[in-house]
Short mmCIF file of C-alpha atoms and ligand atoms in Angstrom, two decimals:
data_model
loop_
_atom_site.label_atom_id
_atom_site.label_comp_id
_atom_site.label_asym_id
_atom_site.label_seq_id
_atom_site.Cartn_x
_atom_site.Cartn_y
_atom_site.Cartn_z
CA MET A 1 95.49 134.40 93.92
CA SER A 2 92.36 132.60 95.01
CA ALA A 3 90.63 129.65 93.37
CA SER A 4 90.69 130.57 89.70
CA ASP A 5 90.89 128.53 86.52
CA GLY A 6 92.49 131.38 84.61
CA GLY A 7 89.24 131.66 82.61
CA VAL A 8 90.06 128.55 80.59
CA ALA A 9 87.52 126.06 81.98
CA SER A 10 85.60 125.93 78.68
CA LEU A 11 88.69 125.49 76.48
CA HIS A 12 90.29 122.23 75.26
CA PRO A 13 92.26 120.02 77.69
CA GLU A 14 95.63 120.88 76.10
CA THR A 15 94.90 124.58 76.51
CA ARG A 16 93.81 124.12 80.11
CA LEU A 17 97.09 122.35 80.86
CA VAL A 18 99.12 125.27 79.51
CA HIS A 19 97.11 128.17 80.92
CA GLY A 20 94.89 126.88 83.73
CA GLY A 21 95.50 128.42 87.15
CA THR A 22 98.16 130.91 86.02
CA VAL A 23 98.24 134.07 88.11
CA ARG A 24 100.85 136.73 87.42
CA SER A 25 102.58 138.96 89.95
CA GLN A 26 103.04 142.71 89.48
CA PHE A 27 106.08 141.88 87.28
CA GLY A 28 103.96 140.26 84.60
CA GLU A 29 106.25 137.22 84.23
CA THR A 30 105.42 134.97 81.26
CA SER A 31 105.92 131.70 83.10
CA GLU A 32 104.67 130.75 86.55
CA ALA A 33 106.61 132.41 89.35
CA LEU A 34 108.30 130.26 91.97
CA PHE A 35 107.38 131.61 95.40
CA LEU A 36 109.93 130.12 97.78
CA THR A 37 108.57 131.62 100.96
CA GLN A 38 107.37 130.12 104.20
CA GLY A 39 104.99 132.92 105.01
CA HIS A 40 103.47 136.22 103.92
CA VAL A 41 103.54 139.66 105.57
CA TYR A 42 100.36 141.50 106.41
CA ASP A 43 99.72 145.21 105.90
CA ASN A 44 98.35 145.56 109.41
CA ALA A 45 97.16 143.56 112.41
CA ALA A 46 93.54 143.60 111.27
CA GLN A 47 94.54 142.03 107.96
CA ALA A 48 96.40 139.28 109.83
CA GLU A 49 93.24 138.65 111.84
CA GLY A 50 91.21 138.52 108.63
CA ARG A 51 93.58 135.94 107.11
CA PHE A 52 93.20 133.70 110.15
CA LEU A 53 89.42 134.16 110.09
CA ASN A 54 89.39 133.38 106.37
CA THR A 55 87.57 136.64 105.68
CA ASP A 56 90.64 138.04 103.89
CA PRO A 57 91.47 135.81 100.91
CA GLY A 58 95.28 136.17 100.87
CA PHE A 59 98.01 133.70 101.77
CA GLN A 60 99.15 133.01 105.31
CA TYR A 61 101.64 130.20 105.84
CA GLY A 62 103.32 127.68 103.57
CA ARG A 63 101.90 124.62 105.30
CA LEU A 64 98.39 125.84 104.45
CA SER A 65 98.92 127.22 100.97
CA ASN A 66 101.46 128.80 98.65
CA PRO A 67 100.96 130.84 95.45
CA THR A 68 102.96 128.44 93.23
CA VAL A 69 101.30 125.36 94.74
CA ALA A 70 97.90 127.05 94.29
CA MET A 71 98.62 127.53 90.56
CA LEU A 72 99.30 123.80 90.23
CA GLU A 73 96.15 122.95 92.20
CA ASN A 74 93.99 125.25 90.11
CA ARG A 75 95.50 124.05 86.84
CA MET A 76 94.84 120.41 87.76
CA ALA A 77 91.31 121.21 88.99
CA ALA A 78 90.59 122.97 85.69
CA PHE A 79 91.94 119.99 83.75
CA GLU A 80 90.24 117.25 85.75
CA GLY A 81 86.94 119.13 85.92
CA ALA A 82 87.02 119.08 89.73
CA GLU A 83 85.87 121.91 91.96
CA VAL A 84 88.92 121.66 94.18
CA CYS A 85 92.42 120.20 94.03
CA ARG A 86 94.83 119.90 96.95
CA ALA A 87 98.49 119.10 96.39
CA THR A 88 100.55 116.95 98.76
CA ALA A 89 104.22 116.04 99.19
CA THR A 90 103.82 112.55 97.70
CA GLY A 91 101.19 110.32 96.16
CA MET A 92 101.00 108.35 99.40
CA ALA A 93 100.30 111.53 101.37
CA ALA A 94 97.39 112.14 98.98
CA VAL A 95 96.06 108.58 99.38
CA THR A 96 96.49 108.65 103.17
CA ALA A 97 94.69 111.98 103.56
CA ALA A 98 91.88 111.10 101.14
CA VAL A 99 91.27 107.77 102.86
CA MET A 100 91.92 108.53 106.54
CA ALA A 101 90.57 112.07 106.96
CA PRO A 102 86.87 111.27 106.42
CA LEU A 103 86.88 108.05 108.52
CA ARG A 104 86.11 107.53 112.20
CA ALA A 105 86.60 104.53 114.49
CA GLY A 106 83.77 102.11 113.83
CA ASP A 107 83.62 102.83 110.08
CA HIS A 108 84.13 100.18 107.43
CA VAL A 109 86.03 100.36 104.13
CA VAL A 110 85.74 98.17 101.04
CA ALA A 111 88.72 98.12 98.68
CA ALA A 112 89.94 96.18 95.67
CA GLY A 113 92.68 93.76 96.70
CA ALA A 114 94.92 94.51 93.69
CA LEU A 115 96.58 97.69 94.95
CA PHE A 116 99.90 99.50 94.91
CA GLY A 117 101.81 98.06 97.91
CA SER A 118 101.68 101.19 100.11
CA CYS A 119 97.98 101.78 99.35
CA ARG A 120 97.26 98.24 100.43
CA TYR A 121 99.25 98.84 103.64
CA ILE A 122 97.15 101.91 104.53
CA ILE A 123 93.90 100.02 103.91
CA GLU A 124 94.80 96.61 105.27
CA ASP A 125 97.30 97.28 108.09
CA HIS A 126 96.96 100.89 109.12
CA LEU A 127 93.21 101.60 109.23
CA PRO A 128 92.41 98.68 111.59
CA ARG A 129 94.77 100.18 114.21
CA TYR A 130 92.33 103.06 114.50
CA GLY A 131 89.21 100.94 114.69
CA VAL A 132 88.34 101.04 110.99
CA GLU A 133 87.59 97.64 109.50
CA THR A 134 88.47 96.77 105.92
CA THR A 135 87.18 94.20 103.45
CA LEU A 136 89.32 93.49 100.40
CA VAL A 137 87.39 92.30 97.38
CA GLU A 138 88.10 91.06 93.85
CA GLY A 139 87.72 94.47 92.23
CA THR A 140 86.57 93.21 88.84
CA ASP A 141 83.67 91.30 90.44
CA ILE A 142 80.96 93.93 91.05
CA GLU A 143 78.89 91.47 93.08
CA SER A 144 81.78 91.13 95.57
CA TRP A 145 81.64 94.91 96.26
CA ARG A 146 77.91 94.69 96.86
CA LYS A 147 78.27 91.68 99.17
CA ALA A 148 80.98 93.41 101.22
CA VAL A 149 78.79 96.41 102.12
CA ARG A 150 77.79 96.76 105.79
CA PRO A 151 75.62 99.38 107.49
CA ASN A 152 78.79 101.23 108.58
CA THR A 153 80.54 101.19 105.17
CA LYS A 154 81.76 104.73 104.51
CA LEU A 155 84.39 104.45 101.83
CA PHE A 156 85.29 102.44 98.70
CA PHE A 157 88.84 102.52 97.34
CA LEU A 158 90.21 101.21 94.06
CA GLU A 159 93.03 101.56 91.59
CA SER A 160 92.48 100.98 87.87
CA PRO A 161 94.40 99.82 85.92
CA SER A 162 96.04 98.09 88.89
CA ASN A 163 99.72 97.76 89.65
CA PRO A 164 101.31 95.63 88.27
CA THR A 165 98.69 93.34 86.74
CA LEU A 166 96.88 96.12 84.80
CA GLU A 167 93.49 94.78 85.84
CA VAL A 168 90.71 97.22 84.95
CA ILE A 169 87.72 97.82 87.21
CA ASP A 170 84.35 99.11 85.98
CA ILE A 171 84.41 102.44 87.85
CA ALA A 172 80.82 103.44 86.98
CA ALA A 173 79.48 100.11 88.26
CA VAL A 174 81.45 100.35 91.54
CA ALA A 175 80.38 104.00 91.91
CA ALA A 176 76.75 102.91 91.62
CA VAL A 177 77.22 100.33 94.40
CA ALA A 178 78.98 102.93 96.56
CA LYS A 179 76.18 105.41 96.04
CA GLU A 180 73.56 102.83 96.97
CA ALA A 181 75.55 102.06 100.13
CA GLY A 182 75.97 105.73 101.03
CA ALA A 183 79.76 105.37 100.74
CA LYS A 184 82.24 107.65 98.96
CA LEU A 185 84.39 106.21 96.17
CA VAL A 186 88.08 107.17 96.04
CA VAL A 187 89.95 106.24 92.84
CA ASP A 188 93.74 106.12 92.47
CA ASN A 189 94.05 107.06 88.79
CA VAL A 190 97.83 106.92 88.42
CA PHE A 191 98.08 104.08 85.91
CA ALA A 192 95.40 105.53 83.62
CA THR A 193 96.83 109.08 83.83
CA PRO A 194 94.44 112.07 83.94
CA LEU A 195 94.43 111.89 80.14
CA PHE A 196 92.96 108.43 79.55
CA GLN A 197 90.41 108.01 82.34
CA ARG A 198 88.10 110.50 84.05
CA PRO A 199 86.87 108.89 87.29
CA LEU A 200 84.84 111.92 88.46
CA GLU A 201 82.75 111.71 85.28
CA LEU A 202 82.28 107.98 85.93
CA GLY A 203 80.81 108.67 89.38
CA ALA A 204 83.85 108.65 91.68
CA ASP A 205 83.81 111.18 94.52
CA ILE A 206 87.55 111.71 94.92
CA VAL A 207 90.48 111.12 92.54
CA VAL A 208 94.06 110.84 93.77
CA TYR A 209 97.33 110.94 91.86
CA SER A 210 100.93 110.28 92.58
CA ALA A 211 102.17 113.30 90.61
CA THR A 212 105.59 111.66 90.90
CA LYS A 213 104.62 109.51 87.93
CA HIS A 214 103.32 110.86 84.58
CA ILE A 215 102.56 114.34 85.90
CA ASP A 216 106.19 115.11 86.70
CA GLY A 217 106.95 112.58 83.99
CA GLN A 218 110.69 113.03 84.01
CA GLY A 219 111.59 111.33 87.28
CA ARG A 220 112.56 114.49 89.16
CA CYS A 221 110.07 115.34 91.92
CA LEU A 222 107.68 113.61 94.29
CA GLY A 223 104.16 114.95 94.63
CA GLY A 224 100.52 114.02 95.08
CA LEU A 225 97.10 115.46 94.22
CA ILE A 226 93.59 115.05 95.62
CA LEU A 227 90.65 116.20 93.50
CA GLY A 228 86.93 116.34 94.20
CA SER A 229 84.01 118.51 95.19
CA LYS A 230 84.50 121.56 97.41
CA GLU A 231 82.07 120.03 99.90
CA LEU A 232 83.96 116.75 100.28
CA ILE A 233 87.46 118.20 100.35
CA GLU A 234 86.56 120.97 102.76
CA ALA A 235 84.67 118.60 105.06
CA ASP A 236 87.72 116.73 106.39
CA ILE A 237 90.58 116.43 103.90
CA GLN A 238 91.62 120.07 103.81
CA ASN A 239 91.82 120.36 107.58
CA PHE A 240 93.67 117.03 107.85
CA LEU A 241 96.29 118.35 105.39
CA ARG A 242 96.61 121.71 107.17
CA GLN A 243 97.03 120.18 110.62
CA THR A 244 99.23 117.21 109.71
CA GLY A 245 101.35 119.07 107.14
CA PRO A 246 102.27 116.86 104.14
CA SER A 247 102.65 120.03 102.03
CA LEU A 248 104.07 119.99 98.52
CA SER A 249 107.27 122.00 98.13
CA PRO A 250 106.70 125.12 95.96
CA PHE A 251 109.72 124.08 93.93
CA ASN A 252 108.16 120.71 93.13
CA ALA A 253 104.88 122.46 92.29
CA TRP A 254 106.77 124.75 89.91
CA VAL A 255 108.42 121.76 88.17
CA MET A 256 105.03 120.07 87.86
CA LEU A 257 103.32 123.18 86.47
CA LYS A 258 105.92 123.06 83.71
CA SER A 259 105.36 119.32 83.27
CA LEU A 260 101.59 119.70 82.89
CA GLU A 261 102.14 121.80 79.76
CA THR A 262 103.60 118.73 78.01
CA LEU A 263 101.51 116.01 79.70
CA PRO A 264 99.37 115.19 76.61
CA LEU A 265 102.40 115.16 74.29
CA ARG A 266 104.34 112.87 76.59
CA VAL A 267 101.58 110.48 77.62
CA GLU A 268 100.22 110.07 74.10
CA LYS A 269 103.69 109.37 72.73
CA GLN A 270 104.51 106.99 75.59
CA ALA A 271 101.22 105.16 75.02
CA GLN A 272 102.01 104.86 71.28
CA ASN A 273 105.46 103.51 72.13
CA ALA A 274 103.92 101.12 74.68
CA THR A 275 101.49 99.88 72.03
CA ARG A 276 104.38 99.18 69.64
CA VAL A 277 106.35 97.33 72.32
CA ALA A 278 103.30 95.40 73.62
CA ASP A 279 102.38 94.31 70.08
CA TRP A 280 105.94 93.14 69.50
CA LEU A 281 106.08 91.26 72.83
CA ALA A 282 102.75 89.57 72.12
CA ALA A 283 104.12 88.33 68.77
CA GLN A 284 107.11 86.62 70.43
CA THR A 285 107.07 83.03 71.66
CA LYS A 286 109.05 83.68 74.88
CA PRO A 287 106.66 85.74 76.99
CA LEU A 288 104.00 83.38 78.35
CA LYS A 289 101.56 86.20 78.72
CA VAL A 290 101.41 89.91 77.82
CA ILE A 291 98.92 92.17 79.62
CA PHE A 292 98.32 95.54 78.01
CA PRO A 293 95.13 97.61 78.27
CA GLY A 294 95.34 98.40 74.54
CA HIS A 295 95.06 94.76 73.46
CA PRO A 296 91.70 93.26 72.43
CA GLY A 297 92.63 90.11 74.38
CA HIS A 298 92.87 92.02 77.69
CA PRO A 299 90.49 90.34 80.20
CA GLN A 300 88.53 93.60 80.63
CA ALA A 301 88.77 94.84 77.02
CA GLU A 302 85.06 95.63 76.94
CA ILE A 303 85.27 97.89 80.03
CA ILE A 304 88.43 99.53 78.70
CA ALA A 305 86.62 100.42 75.46
CA ARG A 306 83.87 102.13 77.47
CA GLN A 307 85.92 103.69 80.22
CA MET A 308 89.34 104.66 78.88
CA SER A 309 90.28 106.89 75.98
CA GLY A 310 93.75 105.39 75.64
CA PRO A 311 95.76 102.42 76.93
CA SER A 312 98.37 102.69 79.65
CA THR A 313 102.04 103.47 79.29
CA LEU A 314 102.70 100.25 81.21
CA ILE A 315 102.96 96.65 80.11
CA ALA A 316 103.00 93.52 82.27
CA PHE A 317 104.40 90.28 80.91
CA GLU A 318 105.46 86.92 82.17
CA VAL A 319 108.61 85.09 81.12
CA PRO A 320 109.33 81.38 81.51
CA GLY A 321 111.60 80.27 84.35
CA GLY A 322 109.94 82.23 87.18
CA LYS A 323 112.20 84.50 89.21
CA GLN A 324 115.37 83.27 87.47
CA GLY A 325 113.93 83.91 84.05
CA ALA A 326 112.79 87.37 85.08
CA TYR A 327 116.19 88.22 86.59
CA ARG A 328 117.94 87.08 83.41
CA LEU A 329 115.80 89.39 81.33
CA LEU A 330 116.19 92.38 83.66
CA ASP A 331 119.95 91.92 83.97
CA ALA A 332 120.32 91.66 80.19
CA CYS A 333 118.50 94.92 79.45
CA LYS A 334 120.92 97.70 78.56
CA LEU A 335 118.85 100.71 77.52
CA ILE A 336 115.86 99.91 79.72
CA ARG A 337 117.02 100.36 83.31
CA ILE A 338 115.89 98.50 86.41
CA SER A 339 113.93 100.97 88.54
CA ASN A 340 110.57 101.04 90.27
CA ASN A 341 109.42 104.49 89.15
CA LEU A 342 106.92 104.64 86.31
CA GLY A 343 105.51 107.17 83.89
CA ASP A 344 109.06 108.45 83.37
CA ALA A 345 110.49 109.62 80.03
CA LYS A 346 113.05 106.84 80.55
CA SER A 347 111.76 103.30 80.07
CA LEU A 348 112.04 101.37 83.33
CA ILE A 349 111.67 97.71 84.18
CA VAL A 350 110.97 96.03 87.50
CA HIS A 351 110.33 92.58 88.98
CA PRO A 352 107.30 93.19 91.24
CA ALA A 353 107.48 89.89 93.20
CA THR A 354 110.89 90.80 94.69
CA THR A 355 110.49 94.58 94.92
CA THR A 356 107.18 96.47 95.00
CA HIS A 357 105.24 93.37 96.12
CA GLN A 358 108.02 91.69 98.11
CA ARG A 359 106.36 92.09 101.52
CA PHE A 360 103.34 89.98 100.57
CA THR A 361 103.25 86.23 101.18
CA PRO A 362 103.48 84.04 98.08
CA GLU A 363 99.78 83.20 98.57
CA VAL A 364 98.71 86.87 98.60
CA ARG A 365 100.93 87.58 95.59
CA ALA A 366 99.34 84.65 93.76
CA ALA A 367 95.87 85.98 94.60
CA MET A 368 96.94 89.37 93.25
CA GLY A 369 98.18 87.72 90.06
CA VAL A 370 101.80 88.68 90.73
CA THR A 371 103.68 85.59 89.58
CA ASP A 372 107.44 85.01 89.98
CA GLY A 373 107.93 85.40 86.24
CA MET A 374 105.97 88.64 85.96
CA ILE A 375 107.73 91.79 84.82
CA ARG A 376 106.39 95.35 84.79
CA LEU A 377 107.65 97.61 82.04
CA SER A 378 107.07 101.37 82.05
CA ILE A 379 107.53 102.77 78.57
CA GLY A 380 109.18 106.14 78.05
CA LEU A 381 109.97 108.51 75.22
CA GLU A 382 112.83 106.65 73.54
CA HIS A 383 112.38 105.47 69.94
CA PRO A 384 110.30 102.27 70.14
CA ASP A 385 112.68 100.44 67.78
CA ASP A 386 115.51 100.93 70.27
CA LEU A 387 113.34 99.60 73.09
CA ILE A 388 112.33 96.57 71.02
CA ALA A 389 115.96 95.89 70.07
CA ASP A 390 116.93 95.99 73.75
CA LEU A 391 114.12 93.61 74.72
CA GLU A 392 114.94 91.31 71.81
CA GLN A 393 118.55 90.77 72.89
CA ALA A 394 117.45 90.44 76.54
CA LEU A 395 114.67 87.93 75.79
CA ALA A 396 117.19 85.81 73.90
CA LYS A 397 119.03 85.33 77.22
CA VAL A 398 115.95 84.07 79.12
C1 PLP B 1 103.49 105.50 92.97
C2 PLP B 1 102.10 105.24 93.32
C3 PLP B 1 101.57 105.71 94.53
C4 PLP B 1 102.40 106.44 95.55
O1 PLP B 1 102.95 107.62 95.07
P1 PLP B 1 104.28 108.30 95.69
O2 PLP B 1 104.37 109.58 94.97
O3 PLP B 1 105.40 107.35 95.43
O4 PLP B 1 104.03 108.45 97.16
C5 PLP B 1 100.24 105.44 94.78
N1 PLP B 1 99.48 104.74 93.91
C6 PLP B 1 99.96 104.29 92.75
C7 PLP B 1 99.07 103.53 91.84
C8 PLP B 1 101.29 104.51 92.40
O5 PLP B 1 101.77 104.05 91.25
#
């Protein structure tokens, strides 16, 4: 079971997500086998030597690779159109490896300021401890990326749409600046999903996912993915993963292989539901502001039209009354539960200022656009009328 796309690379995305990467054992099982094993036995000592030398292509040890995990990696690589995919235990393990592995003390990183809290921690707090300097820029302002470049700039990092403000960055334009600077661009594509935005085609060098979100899609397992060229991943990232060990459990890989089969069905339906809910919210007088990448009034609607093939499954909106108003709405929701996961089949609501973005000062939150009245809503697979009815009775209490 070496790098294989199952011969489906030229077929449609839906087909690639059902068949990509599948390798069958001698039992000819229909579905993907779950290999719960730490290691593999060798026929003889010379074969063991060959595995360690990488001249024999088989498996060796679960921290390095596993047949079920490899099927997930190859299926995602075939879907994303990447040469190589590496799976990790969580999305943050993927981000950490993709960002830290290629850098050395003395390097410089430029990143968009509007980031998922933990991503911002890695860039802003963690990298400087190892002698890597960081400049945070206003991601939507291309000139600010260009101005931040220094002779030692090695890496650009961005997330688009951003969490929770759903700000969209022109990936092709940032990729062009990165290329000019001789830096690699890493894109966290979680909010767009692999279905609606294809960063590698827009010029990004590496794409990362928290597979915990839409890829699992049913709130069961944590996981992460790193995708890119063989050259880039094998240069530093692969070895970093092997030696530091944030390996994805084969069980989680098996769940996610199953989930990938239904990814287009789920994400398209969730996006349709999100569109219904966002349209309804925008027609109400209570929310002061509704941010949804599918709306023509979105601040980056023009970029979205060029860069994304669908909206998000997330909506951000602001209610009057700041934190109190937001709490009243959250506490009044019955069907929509308060939880900070996203991309789940269950619709989930969260107050970013007091949870995911709590550790930032009010000034930083304000700069990120995270107001006290802002609410993030992740839309699931329920009937949209039930979601709207729940929001209607909750909004009445704000
Ligand atoms: C959730 C998330 C992560 C982190 O993923 P985990 O699987 O929770 O480690 C990173 N980036 C974005 C945009 C996310 O939404």
